[in-house]
Coordinates of C-alpha atoms in Angstrom, one line a residue:
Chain A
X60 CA 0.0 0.0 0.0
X61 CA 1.7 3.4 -1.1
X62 CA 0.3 6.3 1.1
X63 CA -1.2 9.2 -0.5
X64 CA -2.2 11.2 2.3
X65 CA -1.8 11.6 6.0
X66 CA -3.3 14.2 8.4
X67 CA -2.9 14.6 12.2
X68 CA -6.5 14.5 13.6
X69 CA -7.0 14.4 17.3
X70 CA -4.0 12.7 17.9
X71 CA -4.4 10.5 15.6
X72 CA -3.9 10.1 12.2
X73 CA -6.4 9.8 9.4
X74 CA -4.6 8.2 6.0
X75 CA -5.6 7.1 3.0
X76 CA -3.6 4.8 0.7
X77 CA -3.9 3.3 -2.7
X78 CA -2.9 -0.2 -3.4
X79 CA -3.2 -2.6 -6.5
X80 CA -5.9 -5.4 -5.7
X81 CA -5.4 -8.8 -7.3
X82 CA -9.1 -9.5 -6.2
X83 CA -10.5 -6.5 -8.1
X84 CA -8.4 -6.2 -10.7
X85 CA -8.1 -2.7 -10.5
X86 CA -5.9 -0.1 -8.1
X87 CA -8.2 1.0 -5.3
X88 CA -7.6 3.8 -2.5
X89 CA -8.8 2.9 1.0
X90 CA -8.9 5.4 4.3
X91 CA -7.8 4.6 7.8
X92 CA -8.1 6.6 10.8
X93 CA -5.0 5.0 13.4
X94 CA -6.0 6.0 16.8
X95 CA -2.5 7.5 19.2
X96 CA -0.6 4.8 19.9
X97 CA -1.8 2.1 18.0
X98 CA -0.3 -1.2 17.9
X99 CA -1.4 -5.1 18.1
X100 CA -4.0 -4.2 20.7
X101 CA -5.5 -2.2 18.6
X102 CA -9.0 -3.6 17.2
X103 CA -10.4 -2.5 13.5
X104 CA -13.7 -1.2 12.5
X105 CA -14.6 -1.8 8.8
X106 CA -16.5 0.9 7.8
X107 CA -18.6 -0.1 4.0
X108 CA -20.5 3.5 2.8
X109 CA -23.6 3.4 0.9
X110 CA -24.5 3.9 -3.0
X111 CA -22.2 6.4 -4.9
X112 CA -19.6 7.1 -2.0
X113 CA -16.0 6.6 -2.3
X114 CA -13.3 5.9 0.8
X115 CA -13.8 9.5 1.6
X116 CA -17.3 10.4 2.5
X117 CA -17.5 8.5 5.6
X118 CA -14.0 10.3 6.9
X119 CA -15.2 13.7 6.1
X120 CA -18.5 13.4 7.0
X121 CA -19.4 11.2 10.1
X122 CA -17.2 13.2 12.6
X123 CA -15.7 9.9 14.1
X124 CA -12.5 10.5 14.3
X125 CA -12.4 12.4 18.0
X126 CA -14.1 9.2 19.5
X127 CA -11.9 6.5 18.1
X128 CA -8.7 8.3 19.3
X129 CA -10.2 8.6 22.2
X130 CA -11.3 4.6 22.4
X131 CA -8.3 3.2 20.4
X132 CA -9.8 1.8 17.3
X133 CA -8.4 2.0 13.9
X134 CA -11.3 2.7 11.3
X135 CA -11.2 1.4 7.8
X136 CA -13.2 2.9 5.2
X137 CA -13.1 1.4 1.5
X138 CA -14.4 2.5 -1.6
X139 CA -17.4 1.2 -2.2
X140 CA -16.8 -0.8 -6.0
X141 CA -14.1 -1.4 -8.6
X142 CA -12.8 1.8 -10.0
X143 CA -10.5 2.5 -13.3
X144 CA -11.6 2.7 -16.8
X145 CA -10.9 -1.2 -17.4
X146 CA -14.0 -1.6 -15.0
X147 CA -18.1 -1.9 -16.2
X148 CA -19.9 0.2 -15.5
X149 CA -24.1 1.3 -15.8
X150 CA -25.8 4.4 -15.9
X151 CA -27.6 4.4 -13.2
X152 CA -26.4 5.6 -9.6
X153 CA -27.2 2.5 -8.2
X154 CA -25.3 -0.4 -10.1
X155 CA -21.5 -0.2 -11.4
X156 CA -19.1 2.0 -9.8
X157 CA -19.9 3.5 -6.8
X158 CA -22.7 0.4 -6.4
X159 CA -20.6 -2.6 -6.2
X160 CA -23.3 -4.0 -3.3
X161 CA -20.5 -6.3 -1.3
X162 CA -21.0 -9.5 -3.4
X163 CA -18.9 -11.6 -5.8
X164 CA -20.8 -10.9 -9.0
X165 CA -21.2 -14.4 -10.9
X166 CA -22.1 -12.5 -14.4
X167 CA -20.9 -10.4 -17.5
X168 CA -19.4 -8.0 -17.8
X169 CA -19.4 -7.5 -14.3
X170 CA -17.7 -10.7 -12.7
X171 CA -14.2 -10.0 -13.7
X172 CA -14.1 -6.8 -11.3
X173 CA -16.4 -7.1 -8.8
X174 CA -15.7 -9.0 -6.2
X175 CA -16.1 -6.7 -2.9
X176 CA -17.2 -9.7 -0.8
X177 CA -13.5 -11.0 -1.5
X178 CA -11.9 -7.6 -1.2
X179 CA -13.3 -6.6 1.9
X180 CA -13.3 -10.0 3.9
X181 CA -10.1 -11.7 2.2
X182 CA -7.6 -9.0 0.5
X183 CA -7.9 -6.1 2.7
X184 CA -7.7 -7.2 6.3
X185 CA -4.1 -8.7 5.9
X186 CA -3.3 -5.7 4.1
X187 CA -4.2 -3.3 7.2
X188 CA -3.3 -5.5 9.9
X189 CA 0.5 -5.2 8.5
X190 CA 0.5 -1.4 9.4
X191 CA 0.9 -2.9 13.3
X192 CA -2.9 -3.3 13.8
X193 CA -4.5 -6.3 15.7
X194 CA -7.2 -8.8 14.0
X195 CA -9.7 -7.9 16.4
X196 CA -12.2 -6.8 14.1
X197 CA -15.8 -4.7 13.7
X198 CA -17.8 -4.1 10.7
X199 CA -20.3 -1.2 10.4
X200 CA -21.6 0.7 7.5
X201 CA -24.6 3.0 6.1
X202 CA -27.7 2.1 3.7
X203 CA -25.1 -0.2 1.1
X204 CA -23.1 -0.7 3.5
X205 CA -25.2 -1.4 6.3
X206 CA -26.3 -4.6 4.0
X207 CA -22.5 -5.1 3.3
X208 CA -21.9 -4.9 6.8
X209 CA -24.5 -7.3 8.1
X210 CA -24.1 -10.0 5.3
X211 CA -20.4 -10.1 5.6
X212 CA -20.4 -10.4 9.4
X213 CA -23.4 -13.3 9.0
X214 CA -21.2 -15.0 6.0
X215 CA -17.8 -14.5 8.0
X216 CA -18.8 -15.2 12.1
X217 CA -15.7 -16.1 13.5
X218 CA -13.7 -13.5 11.3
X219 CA -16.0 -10.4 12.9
X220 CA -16.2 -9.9 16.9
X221 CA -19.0 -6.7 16.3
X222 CA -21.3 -5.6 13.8
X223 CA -23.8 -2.8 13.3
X224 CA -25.5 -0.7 10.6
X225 CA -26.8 2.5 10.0
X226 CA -30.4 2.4 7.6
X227 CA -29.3 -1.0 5.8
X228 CA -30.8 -2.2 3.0
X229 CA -32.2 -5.0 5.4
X230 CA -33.7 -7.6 3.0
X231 CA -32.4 -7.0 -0.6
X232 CA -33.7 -9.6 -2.5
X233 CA -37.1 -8.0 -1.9
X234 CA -36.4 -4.0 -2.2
X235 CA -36.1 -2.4 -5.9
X236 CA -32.1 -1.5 -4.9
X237 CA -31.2 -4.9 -3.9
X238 CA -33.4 -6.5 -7.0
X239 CA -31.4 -4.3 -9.7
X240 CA -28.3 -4.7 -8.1
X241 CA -28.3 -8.6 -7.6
X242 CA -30.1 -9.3 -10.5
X243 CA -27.4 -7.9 -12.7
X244 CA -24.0 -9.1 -10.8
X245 CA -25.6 -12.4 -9.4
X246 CA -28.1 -13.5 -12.1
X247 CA -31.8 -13.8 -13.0
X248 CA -32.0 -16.5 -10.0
X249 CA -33.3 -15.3 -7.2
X250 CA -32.2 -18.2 -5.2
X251 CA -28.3 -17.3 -6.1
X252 CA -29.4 -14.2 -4.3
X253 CA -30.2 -14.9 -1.0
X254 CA -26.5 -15.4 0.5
X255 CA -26.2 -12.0 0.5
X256 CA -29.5 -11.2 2.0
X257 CA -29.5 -10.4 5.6
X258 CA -32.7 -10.7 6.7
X259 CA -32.4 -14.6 5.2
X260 CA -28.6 -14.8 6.9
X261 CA -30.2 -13.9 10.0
X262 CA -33.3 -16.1 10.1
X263 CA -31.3 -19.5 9.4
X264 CA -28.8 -19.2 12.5
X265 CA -28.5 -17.7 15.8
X266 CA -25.8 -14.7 15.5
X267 CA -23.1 -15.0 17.9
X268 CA -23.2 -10.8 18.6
X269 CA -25.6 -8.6 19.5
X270 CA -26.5 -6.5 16.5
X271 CA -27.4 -2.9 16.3
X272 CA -29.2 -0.8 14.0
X273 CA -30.0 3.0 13.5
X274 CA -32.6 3.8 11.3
X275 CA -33.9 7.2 10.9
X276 CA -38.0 7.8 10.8
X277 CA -37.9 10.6 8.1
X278 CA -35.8 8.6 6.1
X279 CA -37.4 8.2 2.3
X280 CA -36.0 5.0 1.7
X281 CA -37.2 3.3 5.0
X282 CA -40.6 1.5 3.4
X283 CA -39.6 0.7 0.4
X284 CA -35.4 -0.1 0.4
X285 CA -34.8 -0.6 3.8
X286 CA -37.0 -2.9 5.6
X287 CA -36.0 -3.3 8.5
X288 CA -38.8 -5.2 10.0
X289 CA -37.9 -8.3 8.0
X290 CA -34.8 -8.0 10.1
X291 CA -36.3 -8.2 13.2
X292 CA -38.7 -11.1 12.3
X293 CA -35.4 -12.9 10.7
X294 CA -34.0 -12.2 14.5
X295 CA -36.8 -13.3 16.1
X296 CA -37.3 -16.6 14.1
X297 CA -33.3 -17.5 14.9
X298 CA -33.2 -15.9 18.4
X299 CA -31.1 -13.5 17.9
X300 CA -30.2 -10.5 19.8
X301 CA -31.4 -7.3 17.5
X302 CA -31.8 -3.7 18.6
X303 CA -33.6 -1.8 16.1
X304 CA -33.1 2.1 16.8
X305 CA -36.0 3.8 15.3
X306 CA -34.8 8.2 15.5
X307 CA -37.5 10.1 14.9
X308 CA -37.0 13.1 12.6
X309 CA -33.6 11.8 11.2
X310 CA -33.5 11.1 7.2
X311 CA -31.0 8.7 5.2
X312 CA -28.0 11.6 5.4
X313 CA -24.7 11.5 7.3
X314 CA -26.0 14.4 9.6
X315 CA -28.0 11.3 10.8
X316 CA -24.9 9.0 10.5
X317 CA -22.9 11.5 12.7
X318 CA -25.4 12.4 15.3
X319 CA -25.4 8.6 16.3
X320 CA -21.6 8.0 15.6
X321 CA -20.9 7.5 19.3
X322 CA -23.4 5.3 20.1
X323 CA -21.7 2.6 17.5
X324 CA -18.1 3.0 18.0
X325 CA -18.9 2.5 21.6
X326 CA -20.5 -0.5 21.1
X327 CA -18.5 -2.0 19.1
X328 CA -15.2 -0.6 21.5
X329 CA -16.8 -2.7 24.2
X330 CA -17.2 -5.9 22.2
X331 CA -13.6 -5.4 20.9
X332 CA -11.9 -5.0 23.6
Chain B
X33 CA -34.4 33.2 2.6
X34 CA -36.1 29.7 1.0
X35 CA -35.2 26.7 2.6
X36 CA -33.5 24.7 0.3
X37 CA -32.5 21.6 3.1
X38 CA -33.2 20.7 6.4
X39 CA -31.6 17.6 8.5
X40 CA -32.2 16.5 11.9
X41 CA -28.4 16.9 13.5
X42 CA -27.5 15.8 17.1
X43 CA -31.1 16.8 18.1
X44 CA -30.5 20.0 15.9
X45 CA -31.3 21.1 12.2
X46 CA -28.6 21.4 9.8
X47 CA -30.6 24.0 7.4
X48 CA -29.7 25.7 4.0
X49 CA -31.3 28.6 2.6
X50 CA -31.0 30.4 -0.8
X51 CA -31.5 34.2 -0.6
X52 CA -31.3 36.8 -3.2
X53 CA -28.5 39.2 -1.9
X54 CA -29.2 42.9 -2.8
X55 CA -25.6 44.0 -1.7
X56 CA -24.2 41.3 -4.1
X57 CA -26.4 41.4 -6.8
X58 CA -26.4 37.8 -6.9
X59 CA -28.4 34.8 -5.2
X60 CA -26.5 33.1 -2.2
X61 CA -26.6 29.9 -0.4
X62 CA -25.9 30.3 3.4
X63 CA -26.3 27.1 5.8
X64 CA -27.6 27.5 9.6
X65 CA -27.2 25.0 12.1
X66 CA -30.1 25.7 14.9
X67 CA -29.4 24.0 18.6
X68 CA -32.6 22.5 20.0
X69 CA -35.1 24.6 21.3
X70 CA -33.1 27.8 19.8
X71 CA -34.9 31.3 20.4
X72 CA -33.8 34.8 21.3
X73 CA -31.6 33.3 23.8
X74 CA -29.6 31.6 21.2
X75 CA -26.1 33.3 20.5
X76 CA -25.1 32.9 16.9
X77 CA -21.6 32.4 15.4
X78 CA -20.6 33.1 12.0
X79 CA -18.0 31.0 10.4
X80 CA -16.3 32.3 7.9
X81 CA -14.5 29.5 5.0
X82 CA -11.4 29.4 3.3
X83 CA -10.1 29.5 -0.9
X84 CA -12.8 27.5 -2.9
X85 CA -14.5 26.4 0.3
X86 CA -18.4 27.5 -0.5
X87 CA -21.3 27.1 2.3
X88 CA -20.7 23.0 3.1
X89 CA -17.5 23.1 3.4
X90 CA -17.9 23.8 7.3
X91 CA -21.2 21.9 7.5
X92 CA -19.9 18.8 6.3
X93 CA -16.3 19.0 7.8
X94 CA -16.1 20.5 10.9
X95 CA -18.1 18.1 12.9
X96 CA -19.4 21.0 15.1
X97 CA -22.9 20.2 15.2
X98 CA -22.5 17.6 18.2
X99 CA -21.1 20.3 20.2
X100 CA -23.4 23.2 19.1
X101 CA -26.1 21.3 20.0
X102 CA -25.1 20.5 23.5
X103 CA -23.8 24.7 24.0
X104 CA -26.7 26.2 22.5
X105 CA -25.0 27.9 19.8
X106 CA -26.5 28.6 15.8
X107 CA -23.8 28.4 13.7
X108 CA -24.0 30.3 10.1
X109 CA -21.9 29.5 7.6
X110 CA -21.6 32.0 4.7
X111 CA -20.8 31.3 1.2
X112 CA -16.8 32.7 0.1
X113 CA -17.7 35.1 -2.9
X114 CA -20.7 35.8 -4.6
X115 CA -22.2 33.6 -7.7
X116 CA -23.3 33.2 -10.9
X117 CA -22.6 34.0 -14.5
X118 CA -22.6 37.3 -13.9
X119 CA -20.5 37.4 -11.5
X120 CA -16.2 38.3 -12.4
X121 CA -14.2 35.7 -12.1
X122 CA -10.5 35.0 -12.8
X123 CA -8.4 31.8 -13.3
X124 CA -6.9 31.4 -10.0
X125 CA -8.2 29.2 -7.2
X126 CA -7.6 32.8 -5.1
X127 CA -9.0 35.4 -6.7
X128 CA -13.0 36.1 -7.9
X129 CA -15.3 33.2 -7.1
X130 CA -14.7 31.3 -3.8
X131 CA -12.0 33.8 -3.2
X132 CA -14.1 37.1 -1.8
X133 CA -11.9 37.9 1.1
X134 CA -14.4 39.3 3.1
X135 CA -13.8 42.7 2.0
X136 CA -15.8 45.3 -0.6
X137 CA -14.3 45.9 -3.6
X138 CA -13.5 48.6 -5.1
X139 CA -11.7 48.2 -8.7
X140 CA -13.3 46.9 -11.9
X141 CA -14.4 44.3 -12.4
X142 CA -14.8 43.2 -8.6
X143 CA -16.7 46.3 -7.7
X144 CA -19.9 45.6 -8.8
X145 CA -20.4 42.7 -6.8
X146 CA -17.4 41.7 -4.5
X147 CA -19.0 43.4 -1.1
X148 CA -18.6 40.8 1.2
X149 CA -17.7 43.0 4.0
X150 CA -21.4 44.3 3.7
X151 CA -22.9 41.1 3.2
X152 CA -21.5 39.7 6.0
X153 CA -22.1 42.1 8.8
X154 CA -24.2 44.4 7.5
X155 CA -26.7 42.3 5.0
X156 CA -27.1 38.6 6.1
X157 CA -27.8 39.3 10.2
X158 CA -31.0 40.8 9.9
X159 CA -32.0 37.8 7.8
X160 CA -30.3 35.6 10.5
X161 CA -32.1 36.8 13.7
X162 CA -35.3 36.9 12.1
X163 CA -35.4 33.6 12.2
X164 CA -35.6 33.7 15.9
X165 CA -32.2 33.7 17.0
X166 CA -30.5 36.2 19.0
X167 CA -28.4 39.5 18.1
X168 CA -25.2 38.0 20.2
X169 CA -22.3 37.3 17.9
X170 CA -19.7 35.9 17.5
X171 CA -17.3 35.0 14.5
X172 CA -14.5 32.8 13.0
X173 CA -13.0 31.4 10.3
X174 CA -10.4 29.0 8.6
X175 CA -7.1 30.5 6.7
X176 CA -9.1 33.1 4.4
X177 CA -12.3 33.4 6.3
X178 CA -9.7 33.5 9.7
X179 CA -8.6 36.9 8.0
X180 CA -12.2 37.6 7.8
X181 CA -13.5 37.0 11.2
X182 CA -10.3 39.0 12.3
X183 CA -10.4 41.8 10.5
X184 CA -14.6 42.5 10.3
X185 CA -14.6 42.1 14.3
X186 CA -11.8 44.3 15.1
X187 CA -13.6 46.8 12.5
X188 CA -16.9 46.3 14.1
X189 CA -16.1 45.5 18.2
X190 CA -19.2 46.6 19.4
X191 CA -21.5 44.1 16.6
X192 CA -19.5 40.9 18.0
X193 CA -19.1 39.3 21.2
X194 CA -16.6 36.9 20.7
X195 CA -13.8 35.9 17.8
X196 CA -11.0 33.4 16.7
X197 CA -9.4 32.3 14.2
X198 CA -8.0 28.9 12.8
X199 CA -4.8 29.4 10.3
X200 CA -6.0 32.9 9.8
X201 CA -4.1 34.9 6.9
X202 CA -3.3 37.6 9.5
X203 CA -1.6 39.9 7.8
X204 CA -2.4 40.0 4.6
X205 CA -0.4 43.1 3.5
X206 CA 3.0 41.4 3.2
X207 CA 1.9 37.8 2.0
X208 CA 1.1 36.3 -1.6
X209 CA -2.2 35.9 -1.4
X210 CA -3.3 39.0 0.5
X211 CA -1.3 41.2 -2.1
X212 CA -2.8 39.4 -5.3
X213 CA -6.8 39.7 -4.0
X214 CA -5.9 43.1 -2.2
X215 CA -4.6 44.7 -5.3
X216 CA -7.0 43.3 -7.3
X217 CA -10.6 43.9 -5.3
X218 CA -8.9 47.2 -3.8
X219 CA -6.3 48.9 -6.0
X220 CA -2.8 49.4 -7.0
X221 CA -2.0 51.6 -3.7
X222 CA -1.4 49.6 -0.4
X223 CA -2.4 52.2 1.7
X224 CA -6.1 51.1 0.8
X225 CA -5.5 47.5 1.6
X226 CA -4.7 48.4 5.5
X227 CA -8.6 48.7 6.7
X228 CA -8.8 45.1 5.9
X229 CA -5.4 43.9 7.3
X230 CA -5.9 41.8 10.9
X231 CA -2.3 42.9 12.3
X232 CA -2.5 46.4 11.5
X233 CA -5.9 46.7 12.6
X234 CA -4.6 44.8 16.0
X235 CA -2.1 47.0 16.5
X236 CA -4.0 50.3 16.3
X237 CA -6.2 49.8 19.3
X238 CA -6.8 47.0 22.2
X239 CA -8.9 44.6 21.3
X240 CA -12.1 44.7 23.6
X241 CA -12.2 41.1 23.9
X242 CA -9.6 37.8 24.4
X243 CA -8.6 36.7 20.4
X244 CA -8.0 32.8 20.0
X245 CA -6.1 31.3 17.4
X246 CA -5.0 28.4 16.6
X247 CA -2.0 27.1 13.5
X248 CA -0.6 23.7 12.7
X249 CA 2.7 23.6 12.8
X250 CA 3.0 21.5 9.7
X251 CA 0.9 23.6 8.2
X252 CA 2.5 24.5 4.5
X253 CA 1.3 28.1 4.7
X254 CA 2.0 29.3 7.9
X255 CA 5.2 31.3 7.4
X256 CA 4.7 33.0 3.8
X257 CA 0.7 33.6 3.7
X258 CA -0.3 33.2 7.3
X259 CA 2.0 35.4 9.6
X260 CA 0.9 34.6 12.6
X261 CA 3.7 36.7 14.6
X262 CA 2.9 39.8 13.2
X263 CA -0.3 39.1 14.4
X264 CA 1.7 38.7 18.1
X265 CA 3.4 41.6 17.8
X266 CA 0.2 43.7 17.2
X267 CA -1.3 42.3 20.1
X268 CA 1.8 43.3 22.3
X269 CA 1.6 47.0 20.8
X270 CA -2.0 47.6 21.4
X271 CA -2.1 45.4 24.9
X272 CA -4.6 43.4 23.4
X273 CA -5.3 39.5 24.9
X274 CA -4.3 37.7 22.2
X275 CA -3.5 33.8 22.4
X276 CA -1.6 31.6 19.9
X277 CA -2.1 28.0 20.2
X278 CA 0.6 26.2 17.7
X279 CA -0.4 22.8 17.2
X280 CA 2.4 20.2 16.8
X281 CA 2.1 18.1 13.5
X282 CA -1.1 19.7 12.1
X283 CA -1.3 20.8 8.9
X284 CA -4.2 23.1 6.9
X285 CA -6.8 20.6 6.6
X286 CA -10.3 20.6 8.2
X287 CA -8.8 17.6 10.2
X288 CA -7.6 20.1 12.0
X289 CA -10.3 22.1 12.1
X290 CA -12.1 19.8 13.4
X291 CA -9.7 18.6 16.1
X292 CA -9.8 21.7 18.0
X293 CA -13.1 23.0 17.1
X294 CA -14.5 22.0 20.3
X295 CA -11.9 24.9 22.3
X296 CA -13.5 27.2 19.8
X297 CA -16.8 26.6 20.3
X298 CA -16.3 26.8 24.5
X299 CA -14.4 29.8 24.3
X300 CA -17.4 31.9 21.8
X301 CA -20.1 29.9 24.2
X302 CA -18.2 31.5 27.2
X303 CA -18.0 35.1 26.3
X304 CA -21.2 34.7 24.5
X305 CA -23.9 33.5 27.1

């Protein structure tokens, strides 16, 4: 990883790198926030950001830098797809870059890129932990990413010790967003589909964490791309421990990201530790 | 003013307004952050941006809102320049649009709408407190809009109640960038450029109230464009209670902003209640 940028930020330091991925075929940047004095005892929260954010949005935006110095986690935020001009993409803000949904697409032309499951769970971690950081590890992320976040912690148990999500796209395989988006990189199957649903993850087996999520009452996409409440039927039916917070007045943006920041870092701070 | 956004913030609202600005001639975009149950109690602080920054910068950067909300403060951030296609421009990233300098113009082709001296302290509070908010102010900046909280409340110490600065250009006269803008918004003759210069200014009379600033020391412009020690010596001459806070290994960046933005908003909340 060659770094590109570095900033002191209370105490800490927020970077941002870019590497060559073998998974993704492509060169990719990634952020990370280091915490002071960061070291093997330090654990890592994955942050995934939602539909047509890169690395950066989340580190400019959320305001969670002054609590992870503070707690001693390291915070990784990726882009959110293949990038590069070698790389498909679609018109639409929703599928292709920017919209690479945290699966291994199966179909052309998008299978020879995007692979974020892989990325994110297989090539990145060993390339973050060798900056000195331990393999305690969190995942967390926002509408996109709050799906990436809970399907790759329900496909990868062992490998996470905390997850959470802000307004996740709860139940893909029956919301417009996730329809579109698995349709194209998965196939017309909607049985090949349902690995990477949540709310299907959730109901087959008892999660081994408690699981939080944030959604915000005023936000548009709640009904009809969210669903949340098949979520908390899919936690009910496995017995699993689910706290739905419902924030009245808050809508899908990061002011409603960053006003609940500090609840999620210290949640996942206590499980990591 | 229309409302153009509103967010639920840390129990807040992030707003944005458009306005048509009749000392301008152009329409603006200004963004107001309103604590919970704000009223004619409510102090308000301006915060002035830097070179290309517009009305988000702040908003989206600073992560103040957390802290405003739990003071009580409004914060109003301005746009840099006016806007539009009528409005001059010129190739530079500091000079014409997103490069105002807080001052009023006075030289073709600036003149006609480069007045934001007046827009700031003389056009926009009216439009401010009328929605509900109190007539105690206070004001700051970053780099360019730390010359301009500076400079408009040492020329106007009775309108505000509190200032400070963050990598303020503070003496504008002898540095790069204050010489191109100044001779270009305000004539070939540096004598006119001295009612807008911080340090002079400073060093004219005491300061009725304690000045806060705060530099990186890794900051790439802090010897040729920002001058902080003149700024210091001013102070000394006029016996005004200035205080420099140079921060080891900090740089420009809004990650530094943001690091020490919670000093900033204790000591305006302080003087201001």
């Amino acid at each position: 990883m060659e770094l590109i940028e570095s900033h002191l930020c209370f105490g800490g330091e927020q970077r941002r790198y870019k590497h060559g991925s073998a998974v993704l075929g492509c060169e990719m940047t990634v952020s990370v926030f280091l915490p002071p004095d960061f070291g093997s005892h330090t654990p890592v929260l994955y942050w995934l950001s939602g539909l047509t954010c890169t690395d950066e949005n989340f580190v400019q935006k959320a305001g969670a830098q002054r609590l992870a110095a503070e707690l001693g986690l390291a915070i990784v935020a990726p882009d959110t797809s293949p990038r590069g001009e070698a790389v498909a993409d679609d018109e639409g803000y929703d599928l292709g870059k920017g919209a690479g949904f945290y699966v291994n697409a199966t179909q052309a032309p998008w299978a020879s890129h995007y692979r974020m499951d892989d990325y994110i769970v297989k090539e990145l971690p060993p390339l973050i932990e060798a900056l000195g950081l331990g393999s305690r590890r969190g995942i967390s992320g926002h509408s996109m990413g709050g799906h990436g976040a809970l399907v790759l912690a329900l496909r990868n148990r062992d490998f996470y010790g905390s997850v959470s999500a802000f307004s996740p796209i709860s139940n893909p395989v029956n919301c417009p967003w996730g329809k579109k988006a698995f349709g194209a990189y998965l196939g017309d199957n909607p049985a090949d589909w349902e690995s990477y649903d949540a709310s299907l993850l959730l109901a087959d087996a008892k999660a081994p964490w408690p699981v939080r999520v944030d959604v915000g009452l005023k936000d548009n996409f709640l009904e009809e791309q969210l669903r949340v409440e098949a979520l908390e039927a899919a936690a009910a039916q496995s017995g699993s421990e689910l706290t739905v917070h419902r924030q009245s007045g808050y809508d899908h943006s990061y002011f409603f990201v960053a006003s609940f920041m500090e609840a999620h870092l210290r949640f996942h701070a206590a499980q990591l530790k």
